[in-house]
């Protein structure tokens, strides 16, 4: 009787293996925060985003590049603020019209002023293509068509953003 039970158990087990669903191909993707600056959609890896603030007070610092608007005190931590519009060679917005996105890259925090934040979406890694090699834009590491068909996103390179 014991032999019959073991045989039945193995038979059920082998039938189960045959009907098990095949593993589907996993598409690697990363979450990106999509924001708009001067009608240009930019995105950055969501792992670098610490916080998004709509009320912020920037303290001006003299003798800094035009695109460094000053510093911001976030709960006792002093964070430099960069106007991404000016860093890209555009005119700045008036004070109070922009959002502050606080980033943390390699233990360095920086705030960037953006026009608006659009969404946070998953983007397949293989859909991001490098920008043309002749491009003079060093702040952008790649680009992709957004999965929802709403346009093209340029991927902001945080490492280059922090370079002087």
Short mmCIF file of C-alpha atoms in Angstrom, two decimals:
data_model
loop_
_atom_site.label_atom_id
_atom_site.label_comp_id
_atom_site.label_asym_id
_atom_site.label_seq_id
_atom_site.Cartn_x
_atom_site.Cartn_y
_atom_site.Cartn_z
CA UNK A 1 0.00 0.00 0.00
CA UNK A 2 2.86 2.35 0.81
CA UNK A 3 4.40 1.80 -2.65
CA UNK A 4 1.10 2.71 -4.31
CA UNK A 5 0.89 5.98 -2.31
CA UNK A 6 4.47 6.96 -3.24
CA UNK A 7 3.81 6.19 -6.91
CA UNK A 8 0.65 8.30 -6.86
CA UNK A 9 2.52 11.15 -5.17
CA UNK A 10 5.25 11.16 -7.81
CA UNK A 11 2.67 10.97 -10.58
CA UNK A 12 0.86 14.05 -9.29
CA UNK A 13 4.15 15.85 -8.86
CA UNK A 14 5.22 15.18 -12.47
CA UNK A 15 1.81 16.24 -13.80
CA UNK A 16 2.10 19.49 -11.87
CA UNK A 17 5.48 20.28 -13.40
CA UNK A 18 4.14 19.82 -16.93
CA UNK A 19 1.25 22.23 -16.37
CA UNK A 20 3.31 24.86 -14.55
CA UNK A 21 3.33 28.18 -16.42
CA UNK A 22 6.49 28.99 -18.33
CA UNK A 23 8.54 31.87 -17.00
CA UNK A 24 7.84 35.07 -18.88
CA UNK A 25 10.68 37.28 -20.03
CA UNK A 26 11.24 39.98 -17.43
CA UNK A 27 11.74 43.47 -18.81
CA UNK A 28 14.02 45.52 -16.58
CA UNK A 29 12.73 49.00 -15.94
CA UNK A 30 13.50 51.91 -13.64
CA UNK A 31 11.20 54.53 -12.18
CA UNK A 32 11.83 58.02 -13.51
CA UNK A 33 10.50 61.35 -12.31
CA UNK A 34 9.31 63.31 -15.35
CA UNK A 35 9.40 67.09 -15.03
CA UNK A 36 8.98 69.97 -17.45
CA UNK A 37 11.37 72.85 -17.99
CA UNK A 38 10.73 75.37 -20.77
CA UNK A 39 8.35 72.91 -22.53
CA UNK A 40 11.07 70.25 -22.49
CA UNK A 41 10.37 66.92 -20.75
CA UNK A 42 13.27 65.80 -18.64
CA UNK A 43 13.51 62.74 -16.47
CA UNK A 44 15.81 61.44 -13.82
CA UNK A 45 16.12 58.18 -11.96
CA UNK A 46 13.65 58.24 -9.06
CA UNK A 47 16.21 56.72 -6.69
CA UNK A 48 17.92 60.13 -6.55
CA UNK A 49 14.77 62.07 -5.64
CA UNK A 50 14.50 62.96 -1.97
CA UNK A 51 11.63 65.41 -1.95
CA UNK A 52 9.54 67.75 -4.11
CA UNK A 53 8.67 71.11 -2.55
CA UNK A 54 6.36 73.82 -3.84
CA UNK A 55 7.08 76.33 -1.06
CA UNK A 56 10.72 77.19 -0.63
CA UNK A 57 12.82 80.21 0.26
CA UNK A 58 16.12 80.58 -1.54
CA UNK A 59 18.86 82.60 0.11
CA UNK A 60 20.94 84.39 -2.52
CA UNK A 61 24.71 83.78 -2.60
CA UNK A 62 26.98 86.33 -4.29
CA UNK A 63 29.79 85.44 -6.67
CA UNK A 64 28.19 82.22 -7.93
CA UNK A 65 27.39 81.16 -11.48
CA UNK A 66 24.03 82.50 -12.74
CA UNK A 67 22.42 79.06 -12.61
CA UNK A 68 23.14 78.69 -8.85
CA UNK A 69 20.24 80.62 -7.35
CA UNK A 70 21.42 80.26 -3.75
CA UNK A 71 20.90 77.92 -0.84
CA UNK A 72 17.90 76.41 0.92
CA UNK A 73 17.66 75.31 4.55
CA UNK A 74 15.85 71.96 4.61
CA UNK A 75 15.36 70.93 8.23
CA UNK A 76 18.79 72.21 9.25
CA UNK A 77 20.64 70.96 6.18
CA UNK A 78 21.95 73.58 3.74
CA UNK A 79 21.28 72.60 0.12
CA UNK A 80 22.52 74.50 -2.96
CA UNK A 81 19.78 75.40 -5.44
CA UNK A 82 20.33 75.17 -9.20
CA UNK A 83 17.96 76.69 -11.74
CA UNK A 84 17.81 73.97 -14.39
CA UNK A 85 16.41 76.47 -16.93
CA UNK A 86 19.48 78.67 -16.62
CA UNK A 87 21.79 75.64 -16.59
CA UNK A 88 20.28 74.71 -19.95
CA UNK A 89 20.76 78.27 -21.27
CA UNK A 90 17.13 79.43 -20.90
CA UNK A 91 15.64 82.43 -19.11
CA UNK A 92 14.70 81.87 -15.44
CA UNK A 93 11.14 81.93 -14.15
CA UNK A 94 10.00 84.54 -11.66
CA UNK A 95 10.42 83.64 -7.99
CA UNK A 96 7.60 81.49 -6.68
CA UNK A 97 6.67 80.01 -10.08
CA UNK A 98 8.84 76.91 -9.85
CA UNK A 99 9.03 73.70 -7.87
CA UNK A 100 12.09 72.52 -5.99
CA UNK A 101 13.18 68.91 -6.54
CA UNK A 102 15.75 67.84 -3.95
CA UNK A 103 18.17 65.19 -5.19
CA UNK A 104 20.72 63.01 -3.42
CA UNK A 105 23.50 61.73 -5.67
CA UNK A 106 26.57 60.05 -4.12
CA UNK A 107 25.79 61.55 -0.71
CA UNK A 108 25.61 65.05 -2.22
CA UNK A 109 22.30 66.85 -2.00
CA UNK A 110 21.24 69.52 -4.44
CA UNK A 111 17.96 71.18 -5.25
CA UNK A 112 16.91 71.91 -8.81
CA UNK A 113 14.22 74.40 -9.77
CA UNK A 114 11.81 73.04 -12.39
CA UNK A 115 8.67 74.47 -14.02
CA UNK A 116 6.42 71.54 -13.09
CA UNK A 117 6.48 67.86 -12.19
CA UNK A 118 4.49 65.68 -14.55
CA UNK A 119 4.62 62.09 -13.28
CA UNK A 120 6.67 59.18 -12.04
CA UNK A 121 6.66 56.26 -14.46
CA UNK A 122 8.47 52.99 -15.15
CA UNK A 123 10.68 53.18 -18.21
CA UNK A 124 12.21 50.01 -19.69
CA UNK A 125 16.00 50.25 -19.60
CA UNK A 126 16.34 49.11 -23.20
CA UNK A 127 14.10 51.94 -24.46
CA UNK A 128 16.60 54.62 -23.36
CA UNK A 129 19.02 55.35 -26.18
CA UNK A 130 22.15 57.50 -25.99
CA UNK A 131 22.01 61.00 -27.37
CA UNK A 132 23.86 61.65 -30.63
CA UNK A 133 27.60 61.85 -30.02
CA UNK A 134 27.89 65.26 -31.69
CA UNK A 135 25.48 66.79 -29.22
CA UNK A 136 26.96 69.55 -27.10
CA UNK A 137 24.43 68.87 -24.33
CA UNK A 138 26.48 67.28 -21.56
CA UNK A 139 23.70 67.25 -18.96
CA UNK A 140 21.65 64.68 -20.87
CA UNK A 141 22.76 61.04 -20.94
CA UNK A 142 19.97 59.57 -23.05
CA UNK A 143 16.47 59.91 -24.41
CA UNK A 144 13.40 57.81 -24.96
CA UNK A 145 9.84 57.90 -26.17
CA UNK A 146 7.50 57.83 -23.19
CA UNK A 147 5.46 54.60 -22.90
CA UNK A 148 2.16 56.52 -22.86
CA UNK A 149 3.00 58.19 -26.18
CA UNK A 150 3.00 61.70 -24.71
CA UNK A 151 6.35 62.66 -26.22
CA UNK A 152 10.08 62.26 -25.82
CA UNK A 153 11.93 62.48 -22.53
CA UNK A 154 15.57 63.48 -22.12
CA UNK A 155 17.32 61.68 -19.28
CA UNK A 156 19.13 64.10 -17.01
CA UNK A 157 22.61 62.92 -15.97
CA UNK A 158 22.96 63.64 -12.23
CA UNK A 159 26.73 63.18 -12.30
CA UNK A 160 27.15 65.87 -14.96
CA UNK A 161 24.63 68.08 -13.18
CA UNK A 162 26.93 68.25 -10.16
CA UNK A 163 30.10 68.96 -12.18
CA UNK A 164 31.32 72.56 -11.95
#
